[in-house]
Coordinates of N, CA and C in Angstrom, one line a residue:
Chain A
X124 N 132.9 6.2 -68.8 CA 132.0 6.5 -67.7 C 132.8 7.0 -66.5
X125 N 132.4 8.2 -66.0 CA 133.1 8.7 -64.8 C 132.6 7.9 -63.6
X126 N 133.6 7.4 -62.8 CA 133.3 6.5 -61.6 C 132.6 7.3 -60.5
X127 N 133.1 8.5 -60.2 CA 132.5 9.3 -59.2 C 132.4 10.7 -59.8
X128 N 131.2 11.2 -60.0 CA 131.0 12.4 -60.6 C 130.3 13.4 -59.7
X129 N 130.8 14.6 -59.7 CA 130.3 15.7 -58.9 C 129.8 16.8 -59.8
X130 N 128.7 17.5 -59.4 CA 128.3 18.7 -60.0 C 127.8 19.7 -59.0
X131 N 128.1 21.0 -59.3 CA 128.8 21.5 -60.4 C 130.3 21.4 -60.1
X132 N 131.1 21.7 -61.1 CA 132.6 21.7 -61.0 C 133.0 23.0 -60.3
X133 N 132.4 24.1 -60.7 CA 132.6 25.4 -60.1 C 131.3 26.0 -59.6
X134 N 131.4 26.7 -58.5 CA 130.2 27.3 -57.9 C 130.7 28.6 -57.3
X135 N 130.2 29.7 -57.8 CA 130.5 31.1 -57.2 C 129.2 31.6 -56.8
X136 N 129.1 32.1 -55.5 CA 127.9 32.5 -54.9 C 128.1 33.6 -53.9
X137 N 127.1 34.3 -53.5 CA 127.2 35.3 -52.5 C 127.0 34.8 -51.1
X138 N 127.6 35.5 -50.2 CA 127.4 35.2 -48.8 C 125.9 35.1 -48.4
X139 N 125.5 34.2 -47.6 CA 124.1 34.1 -47.2 C 123.3 33.2 -48.1
X140 N 123.7 32.9 -49.3 CA 123.0 32.0 -50.1 C 123.0 30.6 -49.6
X141 N 122.1 29.8 -50.2 CA 122.0 28.3 -50.0 C 122.4 27.6 -51.3
X142 N 123.2 26.6 -51.2 CA 123.6 25.9 -52.4 C 123.8 24.4 -52.1
X143 N 123.7 23.6 -53.2 CA 123.8 22.2 -53.1 C 124.9 21.7 -54.1
X144 N 125.6 20.6 -53.7 CA 126.5 19.9 -54.5 C 126.1 18.5 -54.6
X145 N 126.1 17.9 -55.8 CA 125.6 16.6 -56.0 C 126.8 15.6 -56.3
X146 N 126.6 14.4 -55.9 CA 127.6 13.4 -56.1 C 127.0 12.0 -56.4
X147 N 127.5 11.4 -57.5 CA 127.0 10.1 -57.8 C 128.2 9.2 -58.1
X148 N 128.1 7.9 -57.7 CA 129.1 6.9 -58.1 C 128.4 5.7 -58.7
X149 N 129.1 5.2 -59.8 CA 128.6 4.0 -60.5 C 129.5 2.8 -60.3
X150 N 130.1 2.8 -59.2 CA 131.1 1.7 -58.9 C 130.4 0.5 -58.0
X151 N 129.2 0.8 -57.6 CA 128.6 -0.2 -56.7 C 129.1 -0.2 -55.3
X152 N 129.8 0.9 -54.9 CA 130.4 1.0 -53.6 C 129.3 1.2 -52.6
X153 N 129.6 0.7 -51.3 CA 128.7 0.9 -50.2 C 128.8 2.2 -49.5
X154 N 130.0 2.8 -49.5 CA 130.3 3.9 -48.7 C 130.7 5.2 -49.5
X155 N 130.2 6.3 -49.0 CA 130.5 7.6 -49.7 C 130.9 8.6 -48.7
X156 N 131.7 9.6 -49.1 CA 132.3 10.6 -48.2 C 132.2 12.0 -48.8
X157 N 132.2 13.0 -47.9 CA 132.5 14.3 -48.3 C 133.8 14.8 -47.6
X158 N 134.7 15.4 -48.4 CA 135.9 16.0 -47.8 C 136.0 17.4 -48.2
X159 N 136.6 18.2 -47.4 CA 136.8 19.6 -47.7 C 138.3 19.8 -47.8
X160 N 138.8 20.4 -48.9 CA 140.2 20.7 -49.1 C 140.4 22.2 -49.1
X161 N 141.3 22.7 -48.2 CA 141.5 24.1 -48.1 C 142.6 24.6 -49.0
X162 N 142.9 25.9 -49.0 CA 143.8 26.4 -50.0 C 145.3 25.9 -49.8
X163 N 145.5 25.3 -48.6 CA 146.9 24.7 -48.4 C 146.8 23.2 -48.7
X164 N 145.8 22.7 -49.3 CA 145.6 21.3 -49.7 C 145.3 20.4 -48.6
X165 N 145.0 20.9 -47.4 CA 144.7 20.1 -46.2 C 143.3 19.5 -46.4
X166 N 143.2 18.1 -46.3 CA 142.0 17.4 -46.5 C 141.3 17.1 -45.1
X167 N 140.0 17.5 -45.0 CA 139.3 17.2 -43.8 C 138.0 16.5 -44.1
X168 N 137.8 15.4 -43.5 CA 136.6 14.6 -43.7 C 135.4 15.4 -43.0
X169 N 134.3 15.4 -43.7 CA 133.1 16.0 -43.2 C 132.1 15.0 -42.8
X170 N 131.7 14.1 -43.7 CA 130.7 13.1 -43.5 C 131.0 11.8 -44.2
X171 N 130.4 10.8 -43.7 CA 130.5 9.5 -44.5 C 129.1 8.8 -44.3
X172 N 128.7 8.2 -45.4 CA 127.5 7.3 -45.4 C 127.8 5.9 -45.8
X173 N 127.3 5.0 -45.1 CA 127.4 3.6 -45.5 C 126.0 3.0 -45.8
X174 N 125.8 2.7 -47.0 CA 124.4 2.2 -47.4 C 123.3 3.1 -46.9
X175 N 123.4 4.4 -47.1 CA 122.5 5.4 -46.8 C 122.5 5.8 -45.3
X176 N 123.3 5.1 -44.5 CA 123.3 5.4 -43.1 C 124.5 6.3 -42.8
X177 N 124.3 7.4 -42.0 CA 125.3 8.3 -41.6 C 126.2 7.6 -40.6
X178 N 127.5 7.5 -40.9 CA 128.4 6.8 -40.0 C 129.5 7.7 -39.5
X179 N 129.9 8.7 -40.2 CA 130.9 9.7 -39.7 C 130.3 11.1 -39.9
X180 N 130.3 11.8 -38.8 CA 129.8 13.2 -38.8 C 130.8 14.0 -38.0
X181 N 131.8 14.6 -38.7 CA 132.8 15.3 -38.0 C 132.3 16.7 -37.5
X182 N 133.1 17.4 -36.8 CA 132.7 18.7 -36.3 C 132.6 19.7 -37.4
X183 N 131.4 19.8 -37.9 CA 131.1 20.6 -39.1 C 129.9 21.5 -38.7
X184 N 129.9 22.8 -39.1 CA 128.7 23.6 -38.7 C 127.4 23.0 -39.2
X185 N 126.4 23.1 -38.5 CA 125.1 22.5 -38.9 C 124.5 23.2 -40.1
X186 N 125.1 24.2 -40.6 CA 124.7 24.7 -41.9 C 124.9 23.7 -43.0
X187 N 125.8 22.7 -42.8 CA 126.1 21.7 -43.8 C 125.2 20.5 -43.5
X188 N 124.5 20.1 -44.5 CA 123.6 18.9 -44.3 C 123.8 17.9 -45.4
X189 N 124.2 16.7 -45.2 CA 124.3 15.7 -46.2 C 123.0 15.0 -46.4
X190 N 122.8 14.4 -47.6 CA 121.6 13.6 -47.8 C 122.0 12.5 -48.8
X191 N 121.6 11.3 -48.4 CA 121.9 10.1 -49.3 C 120.6 9.4 -49.6
X192 N 120.1 9.7 -50.8 CA 118.8 9.1 -51.1 C 118.9 7.6 -51.4
X193 N 120.1 7.2 -51.9 CA 120.4 5.8 -52.1 C 121.9 5.6 -52.1
X194 N 122.4 4.4 -52.1 CA 123.9 4.3 -51.8 C 124.8 4.8 -53.0
X195 N 124.2 5.1 -54.1 CA 124.9 5.6 -55.2 C 125.0 7.1 -55.2
X196 N 124.3 7.8 -54.3 CA 124.2 9.3 -54.4 C 124.4 9.8 -53.0
X197 N 125.2 10.9 -52.9 CA 125.4 11.6 -51.7 C 125.5 13.1 -52.0
X198 N 124.6 13.9 -51.5 CA 124.5 15.3 -51.8 C 124.9 16.1 -50.6
X199 N 125.3 17.3 -50.8 CA 125.7 18.2 -49.7 C 125.0 19.5 -49.9
X200 N 124.2 19.9 -48.9 CA 123.5 21.2 -48.9 C 124.1 22.1 -47.9
X201 N 124.3 23.3 -48.3 CA 125.0 24.3 -47.4 C 124.1 25.5 -47.3
X202 N 123.7 25.8 -46.1 CA 122.8 27.0 -45.9 C 123.7 28.2 -45.4
X203 N 123.2 29.4 -45.7 CA 123.8 30.6 -45.2 C 125.3 30.6 -45.4
X204 N 125.7 30.5 -46.7 CA 127.1 30.4 -47.0 C 127.9 31.6 -46.4
X205 N 129.1 31.2 -45.9 CA 130.1 32.2 -45.4 C 131.3 32.2 -46.2
X206 N 132.1 33.3 -46.1 CA 133.4 33.4 -46.8 C 134.3 32.2 -46.5
X207 N 134.3 31.8 -45.3 CA 135.2 30.7 -44.9 C 134.8 29.3 -45.4
X208 N 133.6 29.3 -46.1 CA 133.2 28.0 -46.7 C 133.9 27.8 -48.1
X209 N 134.6 28.8 -48.6 CA 135.3 28.8 -49.8 C 136.4 27.7 -49.8
X210 N 136.3 26.7 -50.6 CA 137.2 25.6 -50.6 C 136.9 24.7 -51.8
X211 N 137.6 23.6 -51.9 CA 137.3 22.6 -52.9 C 136.7 21.4 -52.1
X212 N 135.5 21.0 -52.5 CA 134.8 19.9 -51.8 C 134.9 18.6 -52.7
X213 N 135.4 17.6 -52.1 CA 135.5 16.3 -52.8 C 134.6 15.3 -52.3
X214 N 133.9 14.6 -53.2 CA 133.2 13.4 -52.9 C 134.1 12.2 -53.2
X215 N 133.9 11.2 -52.4 CA 134.7 9.9 -52.6 C 133.8 8.7 -52.3
X216 N 134.2 7.6 -52.8 CA 133.5 6.4 -52.4 C 134.5 5.2 -52.2
X217 N 134.1 4.2 -51.4 CA 134.9 3.1 -51.2 C 134.0 1.8 -51.2
X218 N 134.7 0.7 -51.4 CA 133.9 -0.6 -51.5 C 133.1 -0.8 -50.2
X219 N 133.7 -0.5 -49.1 CA 133.0 -0.6 -47.8 C 133.5 0.4 -46.8
X220 N 133.1 0.4 -45.6 CA 133.4 1.4 -44.6 C 134.8 1.3 -44.1
X221 N 135.5 0.2 -44.4 CA 136.9 0.1 -44.0 C 137.8 0.9 -44.9
X222 N 137.4 0.9 -46.2 CA 138.2 1.7 -47.2 C 139.5 1.0 -47.5
X223 N 139.7 -0.3 -47.3 CA 141.0 -0.9 -47.4 C 141.4 -1.0 -48.9
X224 N 140.5 -0.9 -49.8 CA 140.9 -0.9 -51.2 C 141.1 0.5 -51.7
X225 N 141.1 1.4 -50.8 CA 141.3 2.8 -51.2 C 140.0 3.5 -51.6
X226 N 140.1 4.8 -51.7 CA 139.0 5.6 -52.1 C 139.1 6.0 -53.6
X227 N 137.9 6.2 -54.2 CA 137.8 6.8 -55.5 C 137.2 8.1 -55.3
X228 N 138.0 9.2 -55.8 CA 137.5 10.5 -55.6 C 136.9 11.1 -56.9
X229 N 136.0 12.0 -56.7 CA 135.5 12.8 -57.8 C 136.5 13.9 -58.1
X230 N 136.2 14.7 -59.1 CA 137.2 15.7 -59.5 C 137.1 17.0 -58.7
X231 N 136.1 17.1 -57.8 CA 136.0 18.2 -56.9 C 135.0 19.3 -57.4
X232 N 134.5 20.1 -56.4 CA 133.7 21.2 -56.7 C 134.4 22.4 -56.0
X233 N 134.8 23.4 -56.8 CA 135.5 24.6 -56.3 C 134.4 25.6 -55.9
X234 N 134.2 25.8 -54.6 CA 133.2 26.7 -54.1 C 133.9 28.0 -53.8
X235 N 133.4 29.1 -54.3 CA 133.9 30.4 -54.0 C 132.7 31.3 -53.5
X236 N 132.9 31.8 -52.3 CA 131.8 32.6 -51.7 C 132.3 34.0 -51.6
X237 N 131.6 34.9 -52.2 CA 132.0 36.3 -52.4 C 131.1 37.3 -51.6
Chain B
X130 N 144.6 9.7 -31.1 CA 144.0 9.2 -32.4 C 145.0 9.0 -33.4
X131 N 144.6 8.5 -34.6 CA 145.5 8.2 -35.7 C 146.0 9.5 -36.3
X132 N 147.3 9.5 -36.7 CA 147.8 10.7 -37.4 C 148.9 10.3 -38.4
X133 N 149.1 11.1 -39.4 CA 150.1 10.9 -40.5 C 150.9 12.2 -40.6
X134 N 152.2 12.0 -40.6 CA 153.1 13.2 -40.8 C 153.9 13.0 -42.0
X135 N 153.9 14.0 -42.9 CA 154.6 14.0 -44.1 C 155.7 15.1 -44.1
X136 N 156.7 14.9 -44.9 CA 157.7 16.0 -45.1 C 157.0 17.1 -45.8
X137 N 157.4 18.3 -45.4 CA 156.8 19.5 -46.0 C 157.5 19.7 -47.3
X138 N 156.7 20.3 -48.2 CA 157.2 20.6 -49.5 C 157.3 22.1 -49.6
X139 N 157.5 22.6 -50.8 CA 157.6 21.8 -52.0 C 158.9 21.1 -52.2
X140 N 158.9 20.0 -52.9 CA 160.1 19.3 -53.3 C 160.4 19.6 -54.8
X141 N 161.5 20.1 -55.1 CA 161.8 20.4 -56.5 C 163.0 19.5 -56.9
X142 N 162.8 18.8 -58.0 CA 163.8 17.9 -58.5 C 164.0 18.1 -60.0
X143 N 165.2 17.7 -60.5 CA 165.4 17.7 -61.9 C 164.9 16.4 -62.4
X144 N 164.5 16.4 -63.7 CA 164.1 15.1 -64.3 C 165.1 14.1 -64.2
X145 N 164.7 12.8 -63.9 CA 165.5 11.6 -63.8 C 166.2 11.6 -62.4
X146 N 165.9 12.5 -61.5 CA 166.4 12.4 -60.1 C 165.7 11.4 -59.3
X147 N 166.3 11.0 -58.2 CA 165.7 10.0 -57.3 C 164.8 10.8 -56.3
X148 N 163.6 10.2 -56.1 CA 162.6 10.8 -55.2 C 162.4 10.0 -54.0
X149 N 162.4 10.7 -52.8 CA 161.9 10.2 -51.6 C 161.0 11.2 -50.9
X150 N 159.8 10.8 -50.6 CA 158.9 11.6 -49.7 C 158.7 10.8 -48.5
X151 N 159.1 11.4 -47.3 CA 158.9 10.7 -46.1 C 157.5 10.8 -45.5
X152 N 157.1 9.7 -44.9 CA 155.8 9.6 -44.2 C 155.9 8.7 -43.0
X153 N 155.5 9.2 -41.9 CA 155.5 8.4 -40.7 C 154.0 8.5 -40.1
X154 N 153.7 7.5 -39.3 CA 152.3 7.5 -38.8 C 152.2 7.1 -37.3
X155 N 151.1 7.4 -36.8 CA 150.8 7.0 -35.4 C 149.4 6.4 -35.4
X156 N 149.3 5.1 -35.0 CA 148.0 4.4 -35.0 C 148.1 3.2 -34.1
X157 N 147.0 2.8 -33.6 CA 146.9 1.6 -32.8 C 146.7 0.4 -33.7
X158 N 147.2 -0.7 -33.3 CA 147.0 -1.9 -34.1 C 147.8 -1.9 -35.4
X159 N 147.2 -2.4 -36.5 CA 147.9 -2.6 -37.7 C 147.1 -1.9 -38.8
X160 N 147.3 -0.6 -39.0 CA 146.6 0.1 -40.1 C 147.0 -0.3 -41.5
X161 N 146.2 0.0 -42.4 CA 146.5 -0.1 -43.8 C 147.1 1.3 -44.2
X162 N 148.1 1.3 -45.1 CA 148.7 2.5 -45.5 C 148.6 2.8 -47.0
X163 N 148.5 4.0 -47.4 CA 148.2 4.4 -48.8 C 149.1 5.6 -49.2
X164 N 149.3 5.7 -50.5 CA 149.8 6.9 -51.1 C 148.8 7.3 -52.2
X165 N 148.3 8.6 -52.1 CA 147.5 9.1 -53.1 C 148.2 10.2 -53.9
X166 N 147.8 10.5 -55.1 CA 148.4 11.6 -55.9 C 147.3 12.5 -56.4
X167 N 147.6 13.8 -56.4 CA 146.6 14.7 -56.9 C 147.3 15.6 -57.9
X168 N 146.9 15.4 -59.2 CA 147.4 16.3 -60.2 C 146.6 17.6 -60.2
X169 N 147.2 18.7 -60.7 CA 146.5 20.0 -60.7 C 145.1 19.9 -61.3
X170 N 144.2 20.5 -60.5 CA 142.8 20.6 -60.9 C 142.0 19.3 -60.9
X171 N 142.6 18.2 -60.3 CA 141.9 16.9 -60.3 C 141.7 16.5 -58.8
X172 N 140.9 15.4 -58.7 CA 140.8 14.7 -57.4 C 141.9 13.8 -57.1
X173 N 141.9 13.3 -55.9 CA 143.0 12.4 -55.5 C 142.8 11.0 -56.2
X174 N 144.0 10.4 -56.6 CA 143.9 9.1 -57.1 C 144.8 8.1 -56.3
X175 N 144.3 6.9 -56.0 CA 145.1 6.0 -55.3 C 146.3 5.6 -56.1
X176 N 147.5 5.8 -55.5 CA 148.7 5.4 -56.2 C 149.2 4.0 -55.8
X177 N 149.3 3.7 -54.5 CA 149.7 2.4 -54.1 C 149.2 2.2 -52.6
X178 N 149.3 1.0 -52.2 CA 148.8 0.7 -50.8 C 149.6 -0.5 -50.3
X179 N 149.5 -0.7 -49.0 CA 150.1 -1.8 -48.3 C 149.3 -2.1 -47.1
X180 N 148.9 -3.3 -46.9 CA 148.0 -3.7 -45.8 C 148.6 -4.3 -44.6
X181 N 149.8 -4.8 -44.7 CA 150.5 -5.4 -43.5 C 152.0 -5.1 -43.5
X182 N 152.6 -5.3 -42.4 CA 154.0 -5.0 -42.2 C 154.8 -5.7 -43.2
X183 N 155.8 -5.0 -43.7 CA 156.8 -5.5 -44.7 C 156.2 -5.6 -46.1
X184 N 154.9 -5.3 -46.3 CA 154.3 -5.3 -47.6 C 155.0 -4.2 -48.4
X185 N 155.2 -4.4 -49.7 CA 155.6 -3.3 -50.6 C 154.5 -3.0 -51.6
X186 N 154.1 -1.7 -51.6 CA 153.2 -1.3 -52.6 C 153.9 -0.7 -53.8
X187 N 153.5 -0.9 -55.0 CA 154.2 -0.3 -56.2 C 153.2 -0.1 -57.3
X188 N 153.5 1.0 -58.0 CA 152.7 1.4 -59.2 C 153.4 2.5 -59.9
X189 N 153.4 2.4 -61.2 CA 153.9 3.5 -62.1 C 155.4 3.8 -61.7
X190 N 156.1 2.9 -61.2 CA 157.5 3.2 -60.9 C 157.7 3.7 -59.5
X191 N 156.6 4.0 -58.8 CA 156.7 4.4 -57.4 C 156.6 3.1 -56.5
X192 N 157.3 3.2 -55.3 CA 157.3 2.1 -54.4 C 157.2 2.7 -52.9
X193 N 156.6 1.9 -52.0 CA 156.7 2.3 -50.6 C 156.6 1.0 -49.8
X194 N 157.3 0.8 -48.8 CA 157.3 -0.4 -47.9 C 156.8 0.0 -46.6
X195 N 155.9 -0.9 -46.1 CA 155.3 -0.7 -44.8 C 156.3 -1.2 -43.7
X196 N 156.8 -0.2 -43.0 CA 157.8 -0.5 -41.9 C 157.2 -0.3 -40.6
X197 N 156.8 -1.4 -39.9 CA 156.1 -1.3 -38.6 C 157.1 -0.8 -37.5
X198 N 158.4 -1.3 -37.6 CA 159.3 -1.0 -36.6 C 159.7 0.5 -36.5
X199 N 159.6 1.2 -37.7 CA 159.8 2.6 -37.7 C 158.5 3.4 -38.0
X200 N 157.4 2.7 -38.0 CA 156.1 3.4 -38.3 C 156.2 4.3 -39.5
X201 N 156.8 3.8 -40.6 CA 157.0 4.6 -41.8 C 156.5 4.0 -43.0
X202 N 156.3 4.8 -44.0 CA 155.8 4.4 -45.3 C 156.3 5.4 -46.4
X203 N 157.6 5.4 -46.6 CA 158.2 6.4 -47.4 C 158.0 6.1 -48.9
X204 N 157.7 7.1 -49.7 CA 157.4 6.9 -51.1 C 158.7 7.2 -51.9
X205 N 159.1 6.3 -52.8 CA 160.3 6.4 -53.6 C 160.0 6.2 -55.1
X206 N 160.8 6.9 -55.9 CA 160.8 6.6 -57.3 C 162.2 6.8 -57.8
X207 N 162.7 5.9 -58.6 CA 164.1 5.9 -59.1 C 164.4 7.1 -60.0
X208 N 163.5 7.4 -60.9 CA 163.8 8.4 -61.9 C 162.5 9.2 -62.2
X209 N 162.4 10.4 -61.7 CA 161.1 11.1 -61.8 C 161.0 11.8 -63.2
X210 N 159.8 12.0 -63.6 CA 159.5 12.7 -64.9 C 158.7 14.0 -64.6
X211 N 158.7 14.9 -65.6 CA 158.0 16.1 -65.4 C 156.5 15.8 -65.1
X212 N 156.0 14.8 -65.7 CA 154.6 14.4 -65.6 C 154.3 13.9 -64.1
X213 N 155.3 13.7 -63.3 CA 155.1 13.3 -61.9 C 154.8 14.5 -61.0
X214 N 154.9 15.7 -61.5 CA 154.6 16.9 -60.8 C 153.2 16.8 -60.3
X215 N 153.0 16.9 -59.0 CA 151.7 16.7 -58.4 C 151.9 16.9 -56.9
X216 N 150.7 16.7 -56.1 CA 150.8 16.7 -54.7 C 150.6 15.3 -54.2
X217 N 151.4 14.8 -53.4 CA 151.3 13.4 -52.9 C 150.9 13.4 -51.4
X218 N 149.9 12.5 -51.2 CA 149.3 12.4 -49.8 C 149.5 11.0 -49.3
X219 N 150.1 10.9 -48.1 CA 150.2 9.7 -47.4 C 148.9 9.5 -46.5
X220 N 148.4 8.3 -46.4 CA 147.2 8.1 -45.6 C 147.2 6.8 -44.9
X221 N 146.3 6.7 -43.9 CA 146.2 5.4 -43.2 C 144.7 5.1 -42.9
X222 N 144.4 3.9 -42.9 CA 143.0 3.5 -42.5 C 143.2 2.6 -41.3
X223 N 142.6 3.0 -40.2 CA 142.8 2.3 -38.9 C 142.0 0.9 -38.9
X224 N 142.2 0.3 -37.8 CA 141.6 -1.0 -37.6 C 140.2 -0.8 -36.9
X225 N 139.4 -1.8 -36.9 CA 138.1 -1.7 -36.2 C 137.0 -1.5 -37.2
X226 N 135.8 -1.2 -36.7 CA 134.6 -1.0 -37.4 C 134.6 0.0 -38.5
X227 N 133.8 1.0 -38.3 CA 133.8 2.1 -39.3 C 135.0 3.0 -39.1
X228 N 135.8 3.1 -40.1 CA 137.1 3.8 -40.0 C 137.2 4.9 -41.1
X229 N 137.6 6.0 -40.7 CA 137.9 7.0 -41.8 C 139.3 7.0 -42.1
X230 N 139.6 7.3 -43.3 CA 141.0 7.4 -43.7 C 141.6 8.7 -43.2
X231 N 142.7 8.7 -42.6 CA 143.4 9.9 -42.1 C 144.5 10.3 -43.1
X232 N 144.4 11.5 -43.7 CA 145.4 11.9 -44.7 C 146.5 12.8 -44.0
X233 N 147.7 12.7 -44.6 CA 148.7 13.7 -44.3 C 148.4 15.0 -44.9
X234 N 149.3 16.0 -44.7 CA 149.1 17.3 -45.2 C 149.4 17.5 -46.7
X235 N 150.0 16.5 -47.3 CA 150.4 16.5 -48.7 C 151.8 17.1 -48.9
X236 N 152.5 16.6 -49.9 CA 153.8 17.1 -50.3 C 153.7 17.4 -51.8
X237 N 154.0 18.7 -52.1 CA 154.0 19.1 -53.5 C 155.4 18.8 -54.1
X238 N 155.3 18.1 -55.3 CA 156.5 17.7 -56.0 C 156.5 18.5 -57.3
X239 N 157.6 19.2 -57.6 CA 157.8 19.8 -58.9 C 159.0 19.3 -59.5
X240 N 158.8 18.7 -60.7 CA 160.0 18.2 -61.5 C 160.2 19.1 -62.7
X241 N 161.5 19.6 -62.7 CA 161.8 20.5 -63.8 C 162.7 19.8 -64.9
X242 N 162.5 20.2 -66.1 CA 163.2 19.5 -67.2 C 164.7 19.8 -67.1

């Protein structure tokens, strides 16, 4: 059983389209995250939810909207995709919002905007 | 704010060589420190962690010691293998309520036979 699973693994789409990435964790963790990794491997946090409550909302264009229907799921919807949105998006989860036991990451969604 | 500085890569070593990847941090209080590893095409995996000063984290032959006096958490391995080729990220989790983990920029390690 995959602990943190993301779908799709690859996403190729045209500029201006709207797309969603889904994430599910079966670890019973309270906290989930979205990270963006650029081509130089730099990781930037985007959002974090703790028990369905948004707790971290970094400076991200409002074209990005997270949704957490329950604590096991965190989805990311992106409107009006731009070339600069091309990156690998990682979902992660942790036992609680302190993250002291470390994060469990999904395998990533490689988004390519053409 | 919190920050993590790692040595720039890539680091290229021959198999069985000794590895050190330097990591220093800036944070208030007593953060927890982590090393994550990312193999090609995969997500990050927690490699080891240390939660207080002088703690040593270890896993799969890798070690790192939490040095508060030098604000460092250097990753070491005595004898690297080709299978250790990956990107290594140093990270910290600050103190207080809701905390995000701050990651370093990653160091790519390439081990050649």
